[in-house]
PDB file of C-alpha atoms in Angstrom:
ATOM      1  CA  MET A  16       1.075  27.225 -23.687  1.00 37.00           C
ATOM      2  CA  THR A  17      -1.394  27.630 -21.064  1.00 38.00           C
ATOM      3  CA  SER A  18      -5.205  28.540 -20.564  1.00 37.00           C
ATOM      4  CA  SER A  19      -4.773  32.384 -20.750  1.00 37.00           C
ATOM      5  CA  GLU A  20      -3.870  32.048 -24.196  1.00 38.00           C
ATOM      6  CA  PRO A  21      -6.392  32.531 -27.182  1.00 36.00           C
ATOM      7  CA  GLY A  22      -6.817  30.341 -30.178  1.00 39.00           C
ATOM      8  CA  THR A  23      -5.644  26.927 -28.453  1.00 53.00           C
ATOM      9  CA  THR A  24      -6.180  23.497 -30.341  1.00 58.00           C
ATOM     10  CA  PRO A  25      -6.402  20.791 -28.637  1.00 62.00           C
ATOM     11  CA  PRO A  26      -3.856  17.723 -29.643  1.00 57.00           C
ATOM     12  CA  LYS A  27      -4.674  14.562 -30.827  1.00 55.00           C
ATOM     13  CA  ALA A  28      -5.987  12.023 -27.725  1.00 47.00           C
ATOM     14  CA  SER A  29      -3.074  10.134 -26.211  1.00 45.00           C
ATOM     15  CA  LYS A  30      -3.988   6.950 -25.069  1.00 45.00           C
ATOM     16  CA  VAL A  31      -4.347   7.133 -21.446  1.00 43.00           C
ATOM     17  CA  PRO A  32      -3.395   3.551 -19.628  1.00 39.00           C
ATOM     18  CA  LYS A  33      -6.368   1.545 -18.823  1.00 42.00           C
ATOM     19  CA  ALA A  34      -6.495   1.812 -15.065  1.00 42.00           C
ATOM     20  CA  SER A  35     -15.861  -2.570 -15.415  1.00 35.00           C
ATOM     21  CA  LYS A  36     -34.785  -6.535 -13.066  1.00 36.00           C
ATOM     22  CA  ALA A  37     -35.797  -3.204 -11.621  1.00 37.00           C
ATOM     23  CA  THR A  38     -37.771  -0.850 -13.459  1.00 34.00           C
ATOM     24  CA  ALA A  39     -36.346   2.671 -14.407  1.00 39.00           C
ATOM     25  CA  ALA A  40     -39.921   4.197 -14.502  1.00 43.00           C
ATOM     26  CA  SER A  41     -40.138   6.343 -11.299  1.00 44.00           C
ATOM     27  CA  THR A  42     -36.281   7.519 -11.907  1.00 44.00           C
ATOM     28  CA  ALA A  43     -36.855   9.154 -15.186  1.00 46.00           C
ATOM     29  CA  SER A  44     -40.098  10.579 -14.397  1.00 49.00           C
ATOM     30  CA  GLY A  45     -38.980  13.565 -12.009  1.00 51.00           C
ATOM     31  CA  ALA A  46     -36.407  14.443 -15.214  1.00 48.00           C
ATOM     32  CA  SER A  47     -39.063  13.790 -17.672  1.00 49.00           C
ATOM     33  CA  ARG A  48     -41.091  16.514 -15.911  1.00 51.00           C
ATOM     34  CA  ALA A  49     -38.183  18.547 -15.800  1.00 48.00           C
ATOM     35  CA  SER A  50     -37.808  18.767 -19.482  1.00 44.00           C
ATOM     36  CA  LYS A  51     -40.272  20.977 -20.054  1.00 49.00           C
ATOM     37  CA  SER A  52     -38.650  23.847 -18.787  1.00 50.00           C
ATOM     38  CA  LEU A  53     -35.119  23.795 -20.044  1.00 52.00           C
ATOM     39  CA  LYS A  54     -33.325  26.254 -22.113  1.00 51.00           C
ATOM     40  CA  ALA A  55     -31.284  25.441 -24.999  1.00 47.00           C
ATOM     41  CA  PRO A  56     -27.469  24.425 -24.438  1.00 52.00           C
ATOM     42  CA  GLU A  57     -25.164  26.540 -25.975  1.00 55.00           C
ATOM     43  CA  ILE A  58     -23.815  24.113 -28.499  1.00 60.00           C
ATOM     44  CA  PRO A  59     -20.558  24.830 -30.021  1.00 72.00           C
ATOM     45  CA  LYS A  60     -20.894  26.742 -33.202  1.00 75.00           C
ATOM     46  CA  GLY A  61     -21.712  24.735 -36.218  1.00 81.00           C
ATOM     47  CA  GLU A  62     -22.673  21.802 -34.016  1.00 90.00           C
ATOM     48  CA  SER A  63     -26.483  20.410 -34.866  1.00 94.00           C
ATOM     49  CA  ARG A  64     -28.378  18.652 -32.282  1.00 94.00           C
ATOM     50  CA  LEU A  65     -27.567  15.311 -33.958  1.00 96.00           C
ATOM     51  CA  ALA A  66     -23.895  15.998 -33.692  1.00 96.00           C
ATOM     52  CA  LEU A  67     -24.050  17.133 -30.346  1.00 96.00           C
ATOM     53  CA  VAL A  68     -25.540  13.661 -29.213  1.00 97.00           C
ATOM     54  CA  ARG A  69     -22.672  11.634 -31.303  1.00 97.00           C
ATOM     55  CA  ARG A  70     -19.919  13.663 -29.663  1.00 97.00           C
ATOM     56  CA  ALA A  71     -21.539  13.051 -26.211  1.00 98.00           C
ATOM     57  CA  ARG A  72     -22.024   9.471 -26.983  1.00 98.00           C
ATOM     58  CA  ARG A  73     -18.293   9.331 -28.103  1.00 98.00           C
ATOM     59  CA  ILE A  74     -17.256  10.799 -25.047  1.00 98.00           C
ATOM     60  CA  ASN A  75     -18.965   8.299 -23.109  1.00 98.00           C
ATOM     61  CA  ARG A  76     -17.131   5.692 -24.913  1.00 98.00           C
ATOM     62  CA  GLU A  77     -13.911   6.972 -24.960  1.00 98.00           C
ATOM     63  CA  LEU A  78     -14.126   7.301 -20.989  1.00 98.00           C
ATOM     64  CA  ALA A  79     -15.228   3.508 -20.848  1.00 98.00           C
ATOM     65  CA  GLU A  80     -12.120   2.662 -22.232  1.00 98.00           C
ATOM     66  CA  VAL A  81      -9.988   5.347 -19.622  1.00 98.00           C
ATOM     67  CA  TYR A  82     -12.009   3.993 -16.920  1.00 98.00           C
ATOM     68  CA  PRO A  83     -13.364   0.329 -17.350  1.00 98.00           C
ATOM     69  CA  TYR A  84     -13.270   0.040 -13.567  1.00 97.00           C
ATOM     70  CA  ALA A  85     -15.278   3.141 -13.141  1.00 98.00           C
ATOM     71  CA  HIS A  86     -17.407   2.371 -10.155  1.00 97.00           C
ATOM     72  CA  PRO A  87     -18.967   4.320  -6.798  1.00 97.00           C
ATOM     73  CA  GLU A  88     -16.343   5.445  -4.541  1.00 98.00           C
ATOM     74  CA  LEU A  89     -18.085   4.523  -1.403  1.00 98.00           C
ATOM     75  CA  ASP A  90     -17.280   1.332   0.637  1.00 98.00           C
ATOM     76  CA  PHE A  91     -20.668  -0.444   1.378  1.00 98.00           C
ATOM     77  CA  ARG A  92     -21.487  -4.336   1.476  1.00 97.00           C
ATOM     78  CA  ASN A  93     -25.436  -3.785   0.947  1.00 98.00           C
ATOM     79  CA  PRO A  94     -28.129  -1.008   0.340  1.00 98.00           C
ATOM     80  CA  PHE A  95     -28.315  -0.094   4.023  1.00 98.00           C
ATOM     81  CA  GLU A  96     -24.731   0.825   4.291  1.00 98.00           C
ATOM     82  CA  LEU A  97     -24.526   2.385   0.406  1.00 98.00           C
ATOM     83  CA  LEU A  98     -27.347   4.624   1.705  1.00 98.00           C
ATOM     84  CA  VAL A  99     -25.851   5.594   4.989  1.00 98.00           C
ATOM     85  CA  ALA A 100     -22.553   6.445   3.348  1.00 98.00           C
ATOM     86  CA  THR A 101     -24.097   8.587   0.611  1.00 98.00           C
ATOM     87  CA  VAL A 102     -25.961  10.803   2.986  1.00 98.00           C
ATOM     88  CA  LEU A 103     -22.795  10.990   5.106  1.00 98.00           C
ATOM     89  CA  SER A 104     -21.058  11.943   1.924  1.00 97.00           C
ATOM     90  CA  ALA A 105     -22.392  15.514   1.518  1.00 94.00           C
ATOM     91  CA  GLN A 106     -20.279  18.139   1.819  1.00 93.00           C
ATOM     92  CA  THR A 107     -16.970  16.034   2.186  1.00 96.00           C
ATOM     93  CA  THR A 108     -15.128  13.715   0.451  1.00 96.00           C
ATOM     94  CA  ASP A 109     -15.938   9.694  -0.473  1.00 97.00           C
ATOM     95  CA  LEU A 110     -12.225   9.011   1.284  1.00 97.00           C
ATOM     96  CA  ARG A 111     -13.339  10.572   4.670  1.00 97.00           C
ATOM     97  CA  VAL A 112     -16.690   8.566   4.465  1.00 98.00           C
ATOM     98  CA  ASN A 113     -14.893   5.509   3.740  1.00 98.00           C
ATOM     99  CA  GLN A 114     -12.449   6.198   6.816  1.00 97.00           C
ATOM    100  CA  THR A 115     -15.616   6.842   8.854  1.00 98.00           C
ATOM    101  CA  THR A 116     -17.891   4.069   8.204  1.00 98.00           C
ATOM    102  CA  PRO A 117     -16.259   0.916   9.536  1.00 97.00           C
ATOM    103  CA  ALA A 118     -16.554   1.895  13.335  1.00 97.00           C
ATOM    104  CA  LEU A 119     -19.827   3.221  12.713  1.00 98.00           C
ATOM    105  CA  PHE A 120     -21.178   0.030  10.901  1.00 98.00           C
ATOM    106  CA  ALA A 121     -19.415  -2.022  13.437  1.00 98.00           C
ATOM    107  CA  ALA A 122     -21.761  -0.437  16.205  1.00 98.00           C
ATOM    108  CA  TYR A 123     -24.934  -0.490  13.884  1.00 98.00           C
ATOM    109  CA  PRO A 124     -24.847  -2.955  11.272  1.00 98.00           C
ATOM    110  CA  THR A 125     -28.539  -2.535  10.957  1.00 98.00           C
ATOM    111  CA  PRO A 126     -31.446  -0.201  10.621  1.00 98.00           C
ATOM    112  CA  GLU A 127     -32.760  -1.160  13.973  1.00 98.00           C
ATOM    113  CA  ASP A 128     -29.601  -0.681  15.619  1.00 98.00           C
ATOM    114  CA  MET A 129     -29.151   2.699  14.368  1.00 98.00           C
ATOM    115  CA  ALA A 130     -32.810   3.765  15.018  1.00 98.00           C
ATOM    116  CA  ALA A 131     -31.952   2.969  18.453  1.00 98.00           C
ATOM    117  CA  ALA A 132     -28.359   4.907  18.812  1.00 98.00           C
ATOM    118  CA  VAL A 133     -27.691   7.573  21.579  1.00 98.00           C
ATOM    119  CA  PRO A 134     -27.122  10.597  19.169  1.00 98.00           C
ATOM    120  CA  GLU A 135     -24.413  11.725  21.273  1.00 98.00           C
ATOM    121  CA  GLU A 136     -22.323   8.603  20.499  1.00 98.00           C
ATOM    122  CA  MET A 137     -23.545   8.682  16.960  1.00 98.00           C
ATOM    123  CA  GLU A 138     -22.370  11.977  16.463  1.00 98.00           C
ATOM    124  CA  GLU A 139     -18.708  11.561  17.507  1.00 98.00           C
ATOM    125  CA  LEU A 140     -18.311   8.520  15.283  1.00 98.00           C
ATOM    126  CA  ILE A 141     -19.380  10.631  12.030  1.00 98.00           C
ATOM    127  CA  ARG A 142     -17.637  13.882  13.450  1.00 97.00           C
ATOM    128  CA  PRO A 143     -14.817  13.583  10.956  1.00 97.00           C
ATOM    129  CA  THR A 144     -17.682  13.819   8.072  1.00 97.00           C
ATOM    130  CA  GLY A 145     -18.631  17.538   8.946  1.00 96.00           C
ATOM    131  CA  PHE A 146     -22.104  18.605   9.877  1.00 96.00           C
ATOM    132  CA  PHE A 147     -22.142  15.476  11.971  1.00 97.00           C
ATOM    133  CA  ARG A 148     -25.237  16.886  14.170  1.00 97.00           C
ATOM    134  CA  ALA A 149     -27.671  17.098  10.930  1.00 97.00           C
ATOM    135  CA  LYS A 150     -26.180  14.115   9.780  1.00 98.00           C
ATOM    136  CA  THR A 151     -27.061  12.236  12.882  1.00 98.00           C
ATOM    137  CA  LYS A 152     -30.468  13.585  13.035  1.00 97.00           C
ATOM    138  CA  SER A 153     -30.966  12.192   9.388  1.00 97.00           C
ATOM    139  CA  LEU A 154     -29.172   8.803   9.841  1.00 98.00           C
ATOM    140  CA  LEU A 155     -31.901   8.232  12.937  1.00 98.00           C
ATOM    141  CA  GLY A 156     -34.583   9.540  11.072  1.00 98.00           C
ATOM    142  CA  LEU A 157     -33.945   7.321   7.734  1.00 98.00           C
ATOM    143  CA  SER A 158     -33.310   4.186  10.086  1.00 98.00           C
ATOM    144  CA  ALA A 159     -36.524   4.575  11.851  1.00 98.00           C
ATOM    145  CA  ALA A 160     -38.557   4.824   8.875  1.00 98.00           C
ATOM    146  CA  LEU A 161     -36.624   1.919   7.333  1.00 98.00           C
ATOM    147  CA  ARG A 162     -37.567   0.000  10.540  1.00 98.00           C
ATOM    148  CA  ASP A 163     -41.553   1.221  11.036  1.00 98.00           C
ATOM    149  CA  ASP A 164     -42.451   1.421   7.356  1.00 97.00           C
ATOM    150  CA  PHE A 165     -40.434  -0.700   5.479  1.00 97.00           C
ATOM    151  CA  GLY A 166     -39.596  -3.857   7.534  1.00 97.00           C
ATOM    152  CA  GLY A 167     -35.985  -2.539   8.368  1.00 97.00           C
ATOM    153  CA  GLU A 168     -34.855  -2.907   4.304  1.00 98.00           C
ATOM    154  CA  VAL A 169     -34.118  -0.242   1.966  1.00 98.00           C
ATOM    155  CA  PRO A 170     -36.931   0.260  -0.728  1.00 98.00           C
ATOM    156  CA  GLY A 171     -35.810  -0.156  -4.326  1.00 97.00           C
ATOM    157  CA  ARG A 172     -38.210   2.974  -5.640  1.00 97.00           C
ATOM    158  CA  LEU A 173     -37.050   6.226  -6.221  1.00 96.00           C
ATOM    159  CA  GLU A 174     -40.294   7.849  -4.600  1.00 97.00           C
ATOM    160  CA  ASP A 175     -40.011   5.515  -1.567  1.00 98.00           C
ATOM    161  CA  LEU A 176     -36.266   6.597  -1.034  1.00 98.00           C
ATOM    162  CA  VAL A 177     -37.045  10.142  -1.561  1.00 96.00           C
ATOM    163  CA  LYS A 178     -39.259  10.493   1.581  1.00 96.00           C
ATOM    164  CA  LEU A 179     -36.561   8.923   4.082  1.00 97.00           C
ATOM    165  CA  PRO A 180     -34.827  11.961   6.313  1.00 95.00           C
ATOM    166  CA  GLY A 181     -31.631  13.130   4.188  1.00 93.00           C
ATOM    167  CA  VAL A 182     -32.549  11.845   1.253  1.00 97.00           C
ATOM    168  CA  GLY A 183     -33.054  13.285  -2.339  1.00 95.00           C
ATOM    169  CA  ARG A 184     -33.128  12.481  -5.635  1.00 95.00           C
ATOM    170  CA  LYS A 185     -29.107  12.380  -6.195  1.00 95.00           C
ATOM    171  CA  THR A 186     -28.858  10.014  -2.962  1.00 97.00           C
ATOM    172  CA  ALA A 187     -31.921   7.963  -4.440  1.00 97.00           C
ATOM    173  CA  ASN A 188     -30.024   7.638  -7.676  1.00 97.00           C
ATOM    174  CA  VAL A 189     -26.763   6.308  -6.652  1.00 97.00           C
ATOM    175  CA  VAL A 190     -28.353   3.932  -4.576  1.00 98.00           C
ATOM    176  CA  LEU A 191     -30.741   2.586  -7.091  1.00 98.00           C
ATOM    177  CA  GLY A 192     -27.984   2.296  -9.623  1.00 97.00           C
ATOM    178  CA  ASN A 193     -25.720   0.586  -7.515  1.00 97.00           C
ATOM    179  CA  ALA A 194     -27.537  -1.548  -4.848  1.00 98.00           C
ATOM    180  CA  PHE A 195     -30.415  -2.344  -7.032  1.00 98.00           C
ATOM    181  CA  GLY A 196     -29.461  -2.178 -10.705  1.00 97.00           C
ATOM    182  CA  VAL A 197     -31.894   0.517 -11.575  1.00 97.00           C
ATOM    183  CA  PRO A 198     -30.377   2.893 -14.192  1.00 97.00           C
ATOM    184  CA  GLY A 199     -29.787   6.329 -12.955  1.00 96.00           C
ATOM    185  CA  ILE A 200     -28.117   9.340 -13.395  1.00 97.00           C
ATOM    186  CA  THR A 201     -26.055  10.716 -10.578  1.00 97.00           C
ATOM    187  CA  VAL A 202     -25.812  14.606 -10.820  1.00 97.00           C
ATOM    188  CA  ASP A 203     -23.274  16.007  -8.306  1.00 96.00           C
ATOM    189  CA  THR A 204     -21.081  18.974  -8.570  1.00 96.00           C
ATOM    190  CA  HIS A 205     -18.299  16.819 -10.425  1.00 98.00           C
ATOM    191  CA  PHE A 206     -21.196  15.337 -13.205  1.00 98.00           C
ATOM    192  CA  GLY A 207     -22.619  19.120 -13.480  1.00 98.00           C
ATOM    193  CA  ARG A 208     -19.502  20.821 -14.092  1.00 98.00           C
ATOM    194  CA  LEU A 209     -18.394  18.411 -16.871  1.00 98.00           C
ATOM    195  CA  VAL A 210     -21.645  18.175 -18.764  1.00 98.00           C
ATOM    196  CA  ARG A 211     -21.600  22.014 -18.725  1.00 98.00           C
ATOM    197  CA  ARG A 212     -17.695  22.117 -20.040  1.00 98.00           C
ATOM    198  CA  TRP A 213     -18.710  19.808 -22.748  1.00 98.00           C
ATOM    199  CA  LYS A 214     -21.783  21.805 -23.732  1.00 96.00           C
ATOM    200  CA  TRP A 215     -23.909  19.050 -23.131  1.00 97.00           C
ATOM    201  CA  THR A 216     -26.381  21.263 -21.561  1.00 96.00           C
ATOM    202  CA  ASP A 217     -26.277  24.917 -19.783  1.00 95.00           C
ATOM    203  CA  GLU A 218     -28.421  23.990 -17.172  1.00 97.00           C
ATOM    204  CA  GLU A 219     -27.414  24.499 -13.299  1.00 97.00           C
ATOM    205  CA  ASP A 220     -30.434  22.770 -11.582  1.00 97.00           C
ATOM    206  CA  PRO A 221     -29.598  18.882 -10.943  1.00 96.00           C
ATOM    207  CA  VAL A 222     -33.075  17.988 -12.065  1.00 96.00           C
ATOM    208  CA  LYS A 223     -32.957  19.753 -15.019  1.00 97.00           C
ATOM    209  CA  VAL A 224     -29.417  18.384 -16.104  1.00 98.00           C
ATOM    210  CA  GLU A 225     -30.493  14.722 -15.117  1.00 97.00           C
ATOM    211  CA  ALA A 226     -33.540  15.401 -17.811  1.00 97.00           C
ATOM    212  CA  VAL A 227     -31.082  16.884 -20.285  1.00 97.00           C
ATOM    213  CA  ILE A 228     -28.876  13.898 -19.934  1.00 98.00           C
ATOM    214  CA  ALA A 229     -31.520  11.306 -19.877  1.00 98.00           C
ATOM    215  CA  ASP A 230     -32.587  12.753 -23.448  1.00 97.00           C
ATOM    216  CA  ILE A 231     -29.255  12.232 -25.198  1.00 98.00           C
ATOM    217  CA  PHE A 232     -28.279   8.299 -23.683  1.00 98.00           C
ATOM    218  CA  PRO A 233     -30.234   5.277 -23.681  1.00 98.00           C
ATOM    219  CA  LYS A 234     -31.310   4.055 -19.895  1.00 97.00           C
ATOM    220  CA  SER A 235     -28.675   1.204 -19.848  1.00 97.00           C
ATOM    221  CA  GLU A 236     -25.789   3.534 -19.886  1.00 98.00           C
ATOM    222  CA  TRP A 237     -27.087   6.131 -17.069  1.00 98.00           C
ATOM    223  CA  THR A 238     -25.236   4.626 -14.202  1.00 98.00           C
ATOM    224  CA  MET A 239     -22.286   3.791 -15.651  1.00 98.00           C
ATOM    225  CA  LEU A 240     -22.070   7.042 -17.446  1.00 98.00           C
ATOM    226  CA  SER A 241     -22.316   8.485 -14.072  1.00 98.00           C
ATOM    227  CA  HIS A 242     -19.170   6.733 -12.747  1.00 98.00           C
ATOM    228  CA  ARG A 243     -17.149   7.479 -15.623  1.00 98.00           C
ATOM    229  CA  VAL A 244     -17.941  11.535 -15.841  1.00 98.00           C
ATOM    230  CA  ILE A 245     -17.411  11.584 -12.114  1.00 98.00           C
ATOM    231  CA  PHE A 246     -14.186   9.609 -12.205  1.00 98.00           C
ATOM    232  CA  HIS A 247     -12.919  12.002 -14.849  1.00 98.00           C
ATOM    233  CA  GLY A 248     -13.704  15.081 -12.927  1.00 98.00           C
ATOM    234  CA  ARG A 249     -12.063  13.854 -10.063  1.00 98.00           C
ATOM    235  CA  ARG A 250      -8.806  13.032 -11.653  1.00 98.00           C
ATOM    236  CA  ILE A 251      -8.301  14.663 -14.874  1.00 98.00           C
ATOM    237  CA  CYS A 252     -10.863  17.643 -15.305  1.00 98.00           C
ATOM    238  CA  HIS A 253     -10.716  19.539 -12.233  1.00 98.00           C
ATOM    239  CA  ALA A 254     -12.809  22.528 -11.309  1.00 97.00           C
ATOM    240  CA  ARG A 255     -10.244  25.037 -10.646  1.00 96.00           C
ATOM    241  CA  LYS A 256      -7.313  23.910 -12.984  1.00 96.00           C
ATOM    242  CA  PRO A 257      -8.439  20.901 -15.316  1.00 98.00           C
ATOM    243  CA  ALA A 258      -5.206  19.021 -16.601  1.00 98.00           C
ATOM    244  CA  CYS A 259      -6.364  19.805 -20.391  1.00 98.00           C
ATOM    245  CA  GLY A 260      -2.770  18.694 -21.533  1.00 97.00           C
ATOM    246  CA  ALA A 261      -3.423  15.093 -20.124  1.00 98.00           C
ATOM    247  CA  CYS A 262      -6.613  14.640 -21.097  1.00 98.00           C
ATOM    248  CA  PRO A 263      -7.742  11.908 -23.485  1.00 97.00           C
ATOM    249  CA  ILE A 264     -11.086  13.539 -24.697  1.00 97.00           C
ATOM    250  CA  ALA A 265      -9.715  16.537 -25.403  1.00 96.00           C
ATOM    251  CA  PRO A 266     -10.581  16.750 -29.247  1.00 95.00           C
ATOM    252  CA  LEU A 267     -13.754  16.501 -28.021  1.00 96.00           C
ATOM    253  CA  CYS A 268     -13.989  19.119 -25.433  1.00 97.00           C
ATOM    254  CA  PRO A 269     -15.484  22.590 -26.741  1.00 96.00           C
ATOM    255  CA  SER A 270     -13.616  23.829 -23.189  1.00 97.00           C
ATOM    256  CA  TYR A 271     -10.111  22.639 -23.702  1.00 96.00           C
ATOM    257  CA  GLY A 272      -7.948  25.263 -23.045  1.00 96.00           C
ATOM    258  CA  GLU A 273      -9.534  26.368 -19.662  1.00 96.00           C
ATOM    259  CA  GLY A 274      -6.794  24.531 -18.052  1.00 97.00           C
ATOM    260  CA  GLU A 275      -2.916  23.454 -17.996  1.00 97.00           C
ATOM    261  CA  THR A 276      -2.341  22.607 -21.720  1.00 97.00           C
ATOM    262  CA  ASP A 277       1.333  21.344 -21.290  1.00 97.00           C
ATOM    263  CA  PRO A 278       1.382  17.799 -21.125  1.00 97.00           C
ATOM    264  CA  GLU A 279       3.998  17.507 -18.913  1.00 97.00           C
ATOM    265  CA  LYS A 280       2.537  20.043 -16.136  1.00 98.00           C
ATOM    266  CA  ALA A 281      -0.695  18.824 -16.965  1.00 98.00           C
ATOM    267  CA  ARG A 282       0.382  15.267 -15.806  1.00 98.00           C
ATOM    268  CA  LYS A 283       1.531  16.712 -12.450  1.00 98.00           C
ATOM    269  CA  LEU A 284      -2.414  17.578 -11.768  1.00 98.00           C
ATOM    270  CA  LEU A 285      -3.424  13.869 -12.195  1.00 98.00           C
ATOM    271  CA  LYS A 286      -5.199  12.736  -9.079  1.00 98.00           C
ATOM    272  CA  TYR A 287      -5.658   9.198  -7.722  1.00 98.00           C
ATOM    273  CA  GLU A 288      -4.367   6.173  -9.468  1.00 97.00           C
ATOM    274  CA  MET A 289      -3.919   8.444 -12.571  1.00 97.00           C
ATOM    275  CA  GLY A 290      -1.147  10.292 -10.587  1.00 97.00           C
ATOM    276  CA  GLY A 291       0.195   7.368  -8.973  1.00 96.00           C
ATOM    277  CA  HIS A 292      -1.927   7.995  -6.145  1.00 96.00           C
ATOM    278  CA  PRO A 293      -4.333   5.495  -3.762  1.00 97.00           C
ATOM    279  CA  GLY A 294      -7.850   5.695  -4.510  1.00 97.00           C
ATOM    280  CA  GLN A 295     -10.739   6.958  -2.014  1.00 97.00           C
ATOM    281  CA  ARG A 296     -11.817   3.400  -1.107  1.00 98.00           C
ATOM    282  CA  LEU A 297     -10.361   1.239   1.626  1.00 97.00           C
ATOM    283  CA  SER A 298     -11.894  -1.759  -0.075  1.00 96.00           C
ATOM    284  CA  PRO A 299     -12.059  -1.231  -3.850  1.00 97.00           C
ATOM    285  CA  PRO A 300     -12.959  -3.426  -6.373  1.00 96.00           C
ATOM    286  CA  PRO A 301     -10.891  -6.164  -7.754  1.00 96.00           C
ATOM    287  CA  ASP A 302     -10.373  -4.888 -10.853  1.00 96.00           C
ATOM    288  CA  PHE A 303      -9.291  -1.342  -9.578  1.00 97.00           C
ATOM    289  CA  PRO A 304      -5.463  -0.542 -10.400  1.00 97.00           C
ATOM    290  CA  GLY A 305      -4.704   1.827  -7.788  1.00 96.00           C
ATOM    291  CA  LYS A 306      -3.745   1.535  -4.112  1.00 96.00           C
ATOM    292  CA  PRO A 307      -6.404   1.403  -1.600  1.00 97.00           C
ATOM    293  CA  ALA A 308      -6.927   4.110   0.414  1.00 97.00           C
ATOM    294  CA  PRO A 309      -5.527   4.310   4.094  1.00 95.00           C
ATOM    295  CA  ALA A 310      -7.618   3.893   7.025  1.00 94.00           C
ATOM    296  CA  LEU A 311      -8.453   6.626   9.654  1.00 89.00           C
ATOM    297  CA  GLY A 312      -5.473   7.946  11.176  1.00 81.00           C
ATOM    298  CA  ALA A 313      -3.090   5.794   9.235  1.00 76.00           C
ATOM    299  CA  VAL A 314       0.183   7.246   8.307  1.00 53.00           C
TER     300      VAL A 314
END
């Protein structure tokens, strides 16, 4: 049965093998302001607001069982490396960034070093990530700002981070959540796509999406929720052809049937460790069950 057949009902969930004090006030403030102009989500027929919240939180618990090792898929050793890697990740894959940053950080290990870089030399190092001229300009600018305004340290406040060249709210939340332990919701393309498929919201604007989700989940869940949803979007719930027949949360998904529902065919669509393939990090966490990604140019 394919996604084009009406009346498709999800099967019972099959267990997928398990394959993980700063304030968050500034992180939540923008989302709170955005909540004033939100439109009501298209809730599945007969589902109350309370039922939606319960279903959303159950999905999060199920994803925690499936991806106990969920983590940021950018390699980094300190806040500066995470900030740079996140800026480079725009319009490319985390894999490509991870294959590029070893040489970049070997050449420019600190904000002071990077701020003094020759633009043309940096451009060649980050060329594989695409848009390398614009990204070089951002990296030079943010490194100079860190050197001149923050003593060479990455600030741990959202309002400071978003003032840096090339750093928006999404990048700031990634850095805060993973380098400083400040809860934040990362609304990338995967996160936005999945929360709309699950009918948690109909919003398209990332700041408004963040506000809606922040109202459903406690702050303590924001960072790990982001990792789990993004992991699921990259591995199973793809943009063009989601693997519905291999999805462990199919019974909770109002969009079941948009993708391949045949279990065997769906399993062939799984990516990364779920499909037996390497992950995106060259240096993944110890509990990651898949293979490390290959270095740039490796066969």
